[in-house]
CSV table of C-alpha atoms and ligand atoms in Angstrom, one decimal:
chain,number,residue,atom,x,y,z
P,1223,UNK,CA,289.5,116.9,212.4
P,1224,UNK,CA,293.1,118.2,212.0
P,1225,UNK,CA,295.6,116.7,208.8
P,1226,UNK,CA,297.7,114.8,212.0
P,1227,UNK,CA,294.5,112.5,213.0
P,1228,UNK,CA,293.1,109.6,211.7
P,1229,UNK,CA,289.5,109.4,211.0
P,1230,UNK,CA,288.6,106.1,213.3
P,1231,UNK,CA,285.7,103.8,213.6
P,1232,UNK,CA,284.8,100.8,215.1
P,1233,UNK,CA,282.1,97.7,216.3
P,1234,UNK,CA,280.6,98.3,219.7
P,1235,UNK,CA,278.8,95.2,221.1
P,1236,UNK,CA,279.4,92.4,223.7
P,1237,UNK,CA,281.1,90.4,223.3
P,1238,UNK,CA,282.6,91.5,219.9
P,1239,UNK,CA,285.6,89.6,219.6
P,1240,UNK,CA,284.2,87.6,216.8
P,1241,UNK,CA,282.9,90.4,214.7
P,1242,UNK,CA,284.2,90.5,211.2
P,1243,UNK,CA,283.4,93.9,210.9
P,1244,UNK,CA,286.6,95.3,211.2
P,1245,UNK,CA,288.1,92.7,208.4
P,1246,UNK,CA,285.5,94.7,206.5
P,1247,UNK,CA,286.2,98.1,206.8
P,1248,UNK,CA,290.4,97.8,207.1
P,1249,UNK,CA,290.5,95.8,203.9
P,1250,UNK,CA,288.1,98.9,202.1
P,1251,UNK,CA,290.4,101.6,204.0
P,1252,UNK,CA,293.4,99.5,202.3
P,1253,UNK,CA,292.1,99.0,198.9
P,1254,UNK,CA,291.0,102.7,198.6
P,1255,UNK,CA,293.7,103.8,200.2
P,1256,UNK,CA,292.5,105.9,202.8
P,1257,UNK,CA,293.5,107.4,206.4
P,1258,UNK,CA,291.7,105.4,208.6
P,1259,UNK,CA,291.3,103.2,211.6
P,1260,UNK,CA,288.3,100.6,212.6
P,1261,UNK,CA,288.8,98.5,215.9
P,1262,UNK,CA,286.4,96.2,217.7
P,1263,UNK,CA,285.4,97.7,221.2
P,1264,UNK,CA,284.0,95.7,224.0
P,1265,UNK,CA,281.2,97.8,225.9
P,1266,UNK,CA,279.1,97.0,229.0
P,1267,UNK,CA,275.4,97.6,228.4
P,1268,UNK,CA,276.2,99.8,232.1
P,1269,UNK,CA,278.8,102.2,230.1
P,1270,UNK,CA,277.7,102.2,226.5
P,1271,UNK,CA,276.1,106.0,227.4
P,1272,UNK,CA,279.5,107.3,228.6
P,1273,UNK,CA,281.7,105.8,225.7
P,1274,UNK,CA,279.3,106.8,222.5
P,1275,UNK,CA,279.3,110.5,224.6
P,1276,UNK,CA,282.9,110.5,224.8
P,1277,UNK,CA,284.1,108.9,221.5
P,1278,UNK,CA,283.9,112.0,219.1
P,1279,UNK,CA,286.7,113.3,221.5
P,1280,UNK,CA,289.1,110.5,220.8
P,1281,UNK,CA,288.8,110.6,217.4
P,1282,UNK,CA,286.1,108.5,216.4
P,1283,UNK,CA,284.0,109.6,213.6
P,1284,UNK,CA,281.8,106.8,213.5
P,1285,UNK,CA,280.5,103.3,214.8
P,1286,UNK,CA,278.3,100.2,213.8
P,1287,UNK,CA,276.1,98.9,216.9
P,1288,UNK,CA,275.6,95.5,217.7
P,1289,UNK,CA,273.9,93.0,220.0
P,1290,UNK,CA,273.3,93.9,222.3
P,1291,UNK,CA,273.5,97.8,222.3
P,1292,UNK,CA,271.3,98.2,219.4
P,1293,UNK,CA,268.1,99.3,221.0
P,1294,UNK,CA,270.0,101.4,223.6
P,1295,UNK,CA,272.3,103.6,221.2
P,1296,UNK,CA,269.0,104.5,219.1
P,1297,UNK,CA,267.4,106.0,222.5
P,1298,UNK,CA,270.7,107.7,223.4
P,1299,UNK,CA,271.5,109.0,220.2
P,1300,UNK,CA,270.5,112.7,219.3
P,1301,UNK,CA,269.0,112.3,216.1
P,1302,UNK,CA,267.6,109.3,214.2
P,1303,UNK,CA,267.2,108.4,210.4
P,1304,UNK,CA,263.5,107.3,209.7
P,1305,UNK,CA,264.2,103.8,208.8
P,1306,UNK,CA,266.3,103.8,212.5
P,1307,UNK,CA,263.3,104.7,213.8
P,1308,UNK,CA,260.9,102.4,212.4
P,1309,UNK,CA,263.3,99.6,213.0
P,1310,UNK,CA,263.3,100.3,216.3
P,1311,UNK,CA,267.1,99.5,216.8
P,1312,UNK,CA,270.6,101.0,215.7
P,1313,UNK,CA,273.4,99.7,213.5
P,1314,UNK,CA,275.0,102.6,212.1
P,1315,UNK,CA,276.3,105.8,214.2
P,1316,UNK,CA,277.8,109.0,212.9
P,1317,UNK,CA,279.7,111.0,215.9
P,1318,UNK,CA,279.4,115.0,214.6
P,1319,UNK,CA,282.5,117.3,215.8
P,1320,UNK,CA,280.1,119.0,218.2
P,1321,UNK,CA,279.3,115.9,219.6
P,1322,UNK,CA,276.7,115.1,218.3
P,1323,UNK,CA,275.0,111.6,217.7
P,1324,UNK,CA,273.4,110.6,214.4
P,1325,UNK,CA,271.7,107.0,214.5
P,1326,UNK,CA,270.6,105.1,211.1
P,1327,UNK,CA,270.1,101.6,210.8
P,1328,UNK,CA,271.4,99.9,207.2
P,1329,UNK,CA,270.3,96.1,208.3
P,1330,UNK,CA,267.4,96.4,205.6
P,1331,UNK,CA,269.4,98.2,203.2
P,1332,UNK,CA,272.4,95.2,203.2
P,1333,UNK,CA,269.5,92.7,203.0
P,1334,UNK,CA,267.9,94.2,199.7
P,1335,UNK,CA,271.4,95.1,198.2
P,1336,UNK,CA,272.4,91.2,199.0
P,1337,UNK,CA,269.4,90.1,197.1
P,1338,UNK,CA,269.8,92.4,194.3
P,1339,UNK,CA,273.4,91.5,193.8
P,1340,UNK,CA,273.4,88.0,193.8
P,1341,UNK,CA,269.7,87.1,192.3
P,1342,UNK,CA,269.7,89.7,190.1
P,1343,UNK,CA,266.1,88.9,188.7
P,1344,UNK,CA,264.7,89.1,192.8
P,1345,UNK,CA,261.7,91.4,192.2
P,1346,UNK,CA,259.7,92.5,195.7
P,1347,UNK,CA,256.2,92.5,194.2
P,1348,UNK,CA,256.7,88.8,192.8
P,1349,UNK,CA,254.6,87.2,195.2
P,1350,UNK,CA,254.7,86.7,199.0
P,1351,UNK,CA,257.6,86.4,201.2
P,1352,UNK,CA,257.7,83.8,204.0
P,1353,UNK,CA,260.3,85.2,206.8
P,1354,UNK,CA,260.7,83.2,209.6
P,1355,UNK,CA,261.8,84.6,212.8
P,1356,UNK,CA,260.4,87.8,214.4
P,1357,UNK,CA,263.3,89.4,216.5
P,1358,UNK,CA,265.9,92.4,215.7
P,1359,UNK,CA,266.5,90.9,212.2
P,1360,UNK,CA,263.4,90.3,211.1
P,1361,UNK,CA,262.2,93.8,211.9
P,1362,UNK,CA,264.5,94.8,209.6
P,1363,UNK,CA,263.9,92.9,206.9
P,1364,UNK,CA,259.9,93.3,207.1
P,1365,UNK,CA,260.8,97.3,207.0
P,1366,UNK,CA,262.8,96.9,203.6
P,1367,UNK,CA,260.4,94.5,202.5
P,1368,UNK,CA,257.2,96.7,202.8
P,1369,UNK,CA,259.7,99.6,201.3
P,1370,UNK,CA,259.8,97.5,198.0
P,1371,UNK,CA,256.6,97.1,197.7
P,1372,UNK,CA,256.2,93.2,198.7
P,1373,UNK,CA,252.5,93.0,198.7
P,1374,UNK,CA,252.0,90.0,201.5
P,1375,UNK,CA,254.6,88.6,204.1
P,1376,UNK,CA,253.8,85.3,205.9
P,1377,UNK,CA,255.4,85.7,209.1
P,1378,UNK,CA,256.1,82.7,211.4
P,1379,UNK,CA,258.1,82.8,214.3
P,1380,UNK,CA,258.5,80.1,217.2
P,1381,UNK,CA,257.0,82.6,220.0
P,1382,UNK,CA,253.8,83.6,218.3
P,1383,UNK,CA,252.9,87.0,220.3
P,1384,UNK,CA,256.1,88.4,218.5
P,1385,UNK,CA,254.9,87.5,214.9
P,1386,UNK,CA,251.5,89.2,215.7
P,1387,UNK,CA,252.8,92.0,217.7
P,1388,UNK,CA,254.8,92.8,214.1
P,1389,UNK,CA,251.7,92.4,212.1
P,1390,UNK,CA,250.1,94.6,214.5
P,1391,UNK,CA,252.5,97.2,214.1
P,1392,UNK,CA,253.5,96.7,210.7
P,1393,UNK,CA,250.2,96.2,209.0
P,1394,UNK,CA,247.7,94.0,207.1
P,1395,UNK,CA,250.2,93.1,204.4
P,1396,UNK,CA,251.7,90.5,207.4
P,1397,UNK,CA,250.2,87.0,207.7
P,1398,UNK,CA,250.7,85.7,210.9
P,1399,UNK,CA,251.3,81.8,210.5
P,1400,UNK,CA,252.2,79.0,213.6
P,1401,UNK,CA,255.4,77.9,213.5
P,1402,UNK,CA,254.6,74.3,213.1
P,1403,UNK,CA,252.7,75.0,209.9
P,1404,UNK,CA,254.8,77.0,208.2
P,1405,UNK,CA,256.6,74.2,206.2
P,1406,UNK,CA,252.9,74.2,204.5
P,1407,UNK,CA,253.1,77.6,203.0
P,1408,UNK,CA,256.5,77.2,201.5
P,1409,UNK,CA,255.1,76.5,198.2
P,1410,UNK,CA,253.1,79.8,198.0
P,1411,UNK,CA,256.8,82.1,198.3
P,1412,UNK,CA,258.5,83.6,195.9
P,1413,UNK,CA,261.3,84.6,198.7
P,1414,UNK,CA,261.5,82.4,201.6
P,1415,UNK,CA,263.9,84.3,204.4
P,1416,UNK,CA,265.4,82.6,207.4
P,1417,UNK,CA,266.0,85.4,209.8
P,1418,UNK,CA,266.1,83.3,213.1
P,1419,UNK,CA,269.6,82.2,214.3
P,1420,UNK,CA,269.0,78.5,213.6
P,1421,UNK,CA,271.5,76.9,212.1
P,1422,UNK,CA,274.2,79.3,212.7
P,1423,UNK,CA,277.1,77.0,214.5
P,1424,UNK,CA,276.9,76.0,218.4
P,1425,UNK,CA,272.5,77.0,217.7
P,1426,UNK,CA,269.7,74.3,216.7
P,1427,UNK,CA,269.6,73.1,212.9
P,1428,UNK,CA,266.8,74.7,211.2
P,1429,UNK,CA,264.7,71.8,210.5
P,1430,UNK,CA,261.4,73.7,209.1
P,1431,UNK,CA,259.7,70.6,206.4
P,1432,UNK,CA,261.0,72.2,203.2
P,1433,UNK,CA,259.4,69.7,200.7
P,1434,UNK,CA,257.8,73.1,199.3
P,1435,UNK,CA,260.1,75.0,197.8
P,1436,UNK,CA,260.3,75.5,194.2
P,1437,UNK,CA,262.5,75.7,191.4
P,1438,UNK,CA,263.0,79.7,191.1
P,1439,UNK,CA,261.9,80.7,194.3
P,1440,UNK,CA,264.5,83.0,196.1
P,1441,UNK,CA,265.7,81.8,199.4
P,1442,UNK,CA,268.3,83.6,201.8
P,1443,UNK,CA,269.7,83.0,204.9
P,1444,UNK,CA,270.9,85.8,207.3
P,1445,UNK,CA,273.0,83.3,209.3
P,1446,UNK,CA,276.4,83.3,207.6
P,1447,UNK,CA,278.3,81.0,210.0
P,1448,UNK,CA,278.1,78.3,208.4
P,1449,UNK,CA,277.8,80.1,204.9
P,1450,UNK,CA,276.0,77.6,203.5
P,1451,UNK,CA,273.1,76.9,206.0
P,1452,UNK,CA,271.2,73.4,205.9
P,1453,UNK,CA,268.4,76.0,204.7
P,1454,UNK,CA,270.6,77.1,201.4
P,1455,UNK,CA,271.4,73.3,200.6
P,1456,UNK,CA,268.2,72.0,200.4
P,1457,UNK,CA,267.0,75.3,198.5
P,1458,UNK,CA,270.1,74.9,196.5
P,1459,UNK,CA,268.8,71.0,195.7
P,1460,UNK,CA,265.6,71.9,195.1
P,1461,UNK,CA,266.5,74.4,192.0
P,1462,UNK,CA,265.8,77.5,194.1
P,1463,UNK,CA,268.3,80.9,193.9
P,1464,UNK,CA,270.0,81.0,196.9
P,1465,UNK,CA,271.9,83.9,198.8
P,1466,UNK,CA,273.6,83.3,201.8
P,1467,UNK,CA,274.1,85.5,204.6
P,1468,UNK,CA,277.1,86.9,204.5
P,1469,UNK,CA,276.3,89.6,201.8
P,1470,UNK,CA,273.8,91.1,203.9
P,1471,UNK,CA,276.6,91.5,206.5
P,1472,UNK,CA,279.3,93.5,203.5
P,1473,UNK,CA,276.1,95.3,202.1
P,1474,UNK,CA,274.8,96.7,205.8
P,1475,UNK,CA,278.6,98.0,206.2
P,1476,UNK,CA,278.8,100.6,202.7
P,1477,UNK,CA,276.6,103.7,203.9
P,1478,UNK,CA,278.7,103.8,207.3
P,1479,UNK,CA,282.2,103.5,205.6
P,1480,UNK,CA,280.9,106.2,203.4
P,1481,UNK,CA,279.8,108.6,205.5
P,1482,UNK,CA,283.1,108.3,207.6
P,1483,UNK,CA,285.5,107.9,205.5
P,1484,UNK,CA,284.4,109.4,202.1
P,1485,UNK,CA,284.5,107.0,199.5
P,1486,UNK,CA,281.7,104.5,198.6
P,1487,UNK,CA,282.9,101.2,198.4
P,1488,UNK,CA,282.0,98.2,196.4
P,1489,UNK,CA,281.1,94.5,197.4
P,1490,UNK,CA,282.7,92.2,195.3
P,1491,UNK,CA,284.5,88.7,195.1
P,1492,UNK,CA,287.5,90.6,196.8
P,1493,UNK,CA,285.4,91.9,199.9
P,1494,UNK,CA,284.4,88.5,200.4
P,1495,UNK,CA,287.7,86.7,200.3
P,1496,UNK,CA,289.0,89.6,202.7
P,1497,UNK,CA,286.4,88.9,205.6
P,1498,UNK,CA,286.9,85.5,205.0
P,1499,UNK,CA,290.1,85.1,205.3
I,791,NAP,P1,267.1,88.0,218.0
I,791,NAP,O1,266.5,89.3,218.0
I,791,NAP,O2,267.6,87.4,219.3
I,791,NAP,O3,266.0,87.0,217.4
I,791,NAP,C1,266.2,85.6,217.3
I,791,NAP,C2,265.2,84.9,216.5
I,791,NAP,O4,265.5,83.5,216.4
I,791,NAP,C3,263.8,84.9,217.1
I,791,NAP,O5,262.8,85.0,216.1
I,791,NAP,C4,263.8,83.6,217.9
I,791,NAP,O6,262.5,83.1,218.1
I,791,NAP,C5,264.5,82.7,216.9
I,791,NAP,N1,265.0,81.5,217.5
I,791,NAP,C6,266.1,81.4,218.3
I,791,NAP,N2,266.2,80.1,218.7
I,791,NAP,C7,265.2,79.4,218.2
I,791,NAP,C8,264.8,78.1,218.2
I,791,NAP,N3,265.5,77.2,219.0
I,791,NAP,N4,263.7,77.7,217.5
I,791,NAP,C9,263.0,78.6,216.8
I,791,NAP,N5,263.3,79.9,216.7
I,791,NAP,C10,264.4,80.3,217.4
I,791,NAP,O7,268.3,87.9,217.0
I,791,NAP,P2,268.5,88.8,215.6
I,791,NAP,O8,269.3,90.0,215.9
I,791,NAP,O9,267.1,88.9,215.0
I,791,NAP,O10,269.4,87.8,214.8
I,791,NAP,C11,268.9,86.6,214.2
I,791,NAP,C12,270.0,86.0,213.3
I,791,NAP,O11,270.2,86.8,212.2
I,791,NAP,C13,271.3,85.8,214.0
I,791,NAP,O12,271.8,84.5,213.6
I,791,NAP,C14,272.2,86.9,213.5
I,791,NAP,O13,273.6,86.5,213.4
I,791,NAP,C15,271.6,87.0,212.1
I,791,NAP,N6,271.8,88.3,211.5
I,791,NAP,C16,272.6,88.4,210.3
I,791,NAP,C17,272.8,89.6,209.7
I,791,NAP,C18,273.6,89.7,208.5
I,791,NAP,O14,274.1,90.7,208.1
I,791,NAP,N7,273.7,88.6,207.7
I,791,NAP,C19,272.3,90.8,210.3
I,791,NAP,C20,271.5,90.7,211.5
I,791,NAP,C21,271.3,89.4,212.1
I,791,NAP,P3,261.7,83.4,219.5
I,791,NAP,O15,261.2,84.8,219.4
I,791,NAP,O16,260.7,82.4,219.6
I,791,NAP,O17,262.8,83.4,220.6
């Protein structure tokens, strides 16, 4: 890249007008004062190919991936980062000046760096973790939480096949439970993990019997519109540590910015206010 261009980046997904992404990454390009340009970009599932192919030439040194072009950008990209690959879906691109495509996926990093920040004493191997939900988010958060060295994950998700068709690809540590039961093995978590999209505004409260949970036990919510999910309140009540969602979002964003732009940045009080605002 010559001195006269500006590095750029952006959100690919449809539709993407909502994305907070680039609140994100314009407010860490300001406050490390850095060259540097991130845009939301509305892509047909039909064209995504042609765009992430011609993107490097406009400028663009990078891009996060979202629904629905997750999936499709891992298959089209030219190399993939093992976690990528055992996710199964893309959320991080790197475009290389010979065109180049480098996938990685930092869903499962944001969700352990959003637990370790704000429940500090959040340890893996502390006893199982309930997750509900078995779509793109989950995947990523079994991944991370295998990485860590959780020793059992009940998994309940509304569709069954697609809480056994994890366990069957994830392993024996997964504990396939029906979704109507699940409210009975809340008591056994240490971490109890909402990664469906119930509860997250204009979708179906998430109304799961949560007489279970304990005082201490960890509970997070990926949906972070509302912040604080029906989920979190209850936990909240109940004398649980709860992290909402929106961490996981600021966390998932720091290895892209860095590789594009240079400079690691930090998630603090600040970031938040900035992609709230
Ligand atoms: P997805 O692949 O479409 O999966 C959706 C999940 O929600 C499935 O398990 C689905 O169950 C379940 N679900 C949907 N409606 C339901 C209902 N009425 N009753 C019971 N279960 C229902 O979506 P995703 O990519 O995994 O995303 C899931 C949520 O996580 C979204 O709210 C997304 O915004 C959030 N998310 C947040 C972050 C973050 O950084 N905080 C990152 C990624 C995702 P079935 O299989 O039965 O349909």
């Amino acid at each position: 890249m010559s001195e006269t261009q500006i590095p750029l980046a952006g959100v690919i997904g449809n539709p993407i007008a909502h994305s907070r992404s680039p609140k994100l990454h314009k407010h860490w390009l300001a406050t490390y004062g850095l060259k540097g340009d991130y845009v939301p970009l509305h892509v047909h599932e039909e064209d995504l190919e042609t765009v992430l192919r011609t993107m490097h030439k406009m400028g663009f040194v990078g891009a996060n991936v979202t629904i629905p072009h997750k999936v499709a950008a891992l298959h089209i990209a030219d190399q993939v980062s093992d976690r990528a690959t055992l996710i199964g879906a893309a959320n991080t691109l790197i475009f290389r000046k010979d065109g180049k495509i480098i996938a990685d996926n930092t869903d499962g990093y944001g969700f352990i760096a959003n637990l370790r920040q704000n429940a500090p004493g959040w340890d893996a191997a502390a006893g199982p973790a309930l997750v509900f939900g078995a779509g793109g988010a989950a995947r990523a958060v079994i991944v991370s939480l295998i990485e860590q060295g959780t020793t059992e994950i009940i998994l309940t998700n509304r569709t069954r096949p697609k809480s056994e068709a994890l366990r069957d690809e994830f392993g024996t540590r997964i504990h396939v439970v029906d979704w109507v039961q699940a409210g009975n093995h809340i008591d056994e978590a240490a971490t109890v993990i909402n990664t469906t999209s119930l509860g997250m505004v204009g979708q179906p409260e998430f109304r799961v019997p949560l007489d279970g949970l304990r005082p201490g036990t960890v509970v997070t919510d990926l949906v972070y519109a509302p912040l604080r999910t029906h989920l979190l309140q209850v936990a909240e009540d109940a004398g649980c540590v709860t992290v909402d969602g929106l961490g996981m979002l600021l966390h998932q964003g720091v290895p892209g910015f860095e590789r594009w732009f240079g400079t690691r940045p930090e998630v603090n009080e600040a970031t938040r206010a900035a992609v709230l605002a």
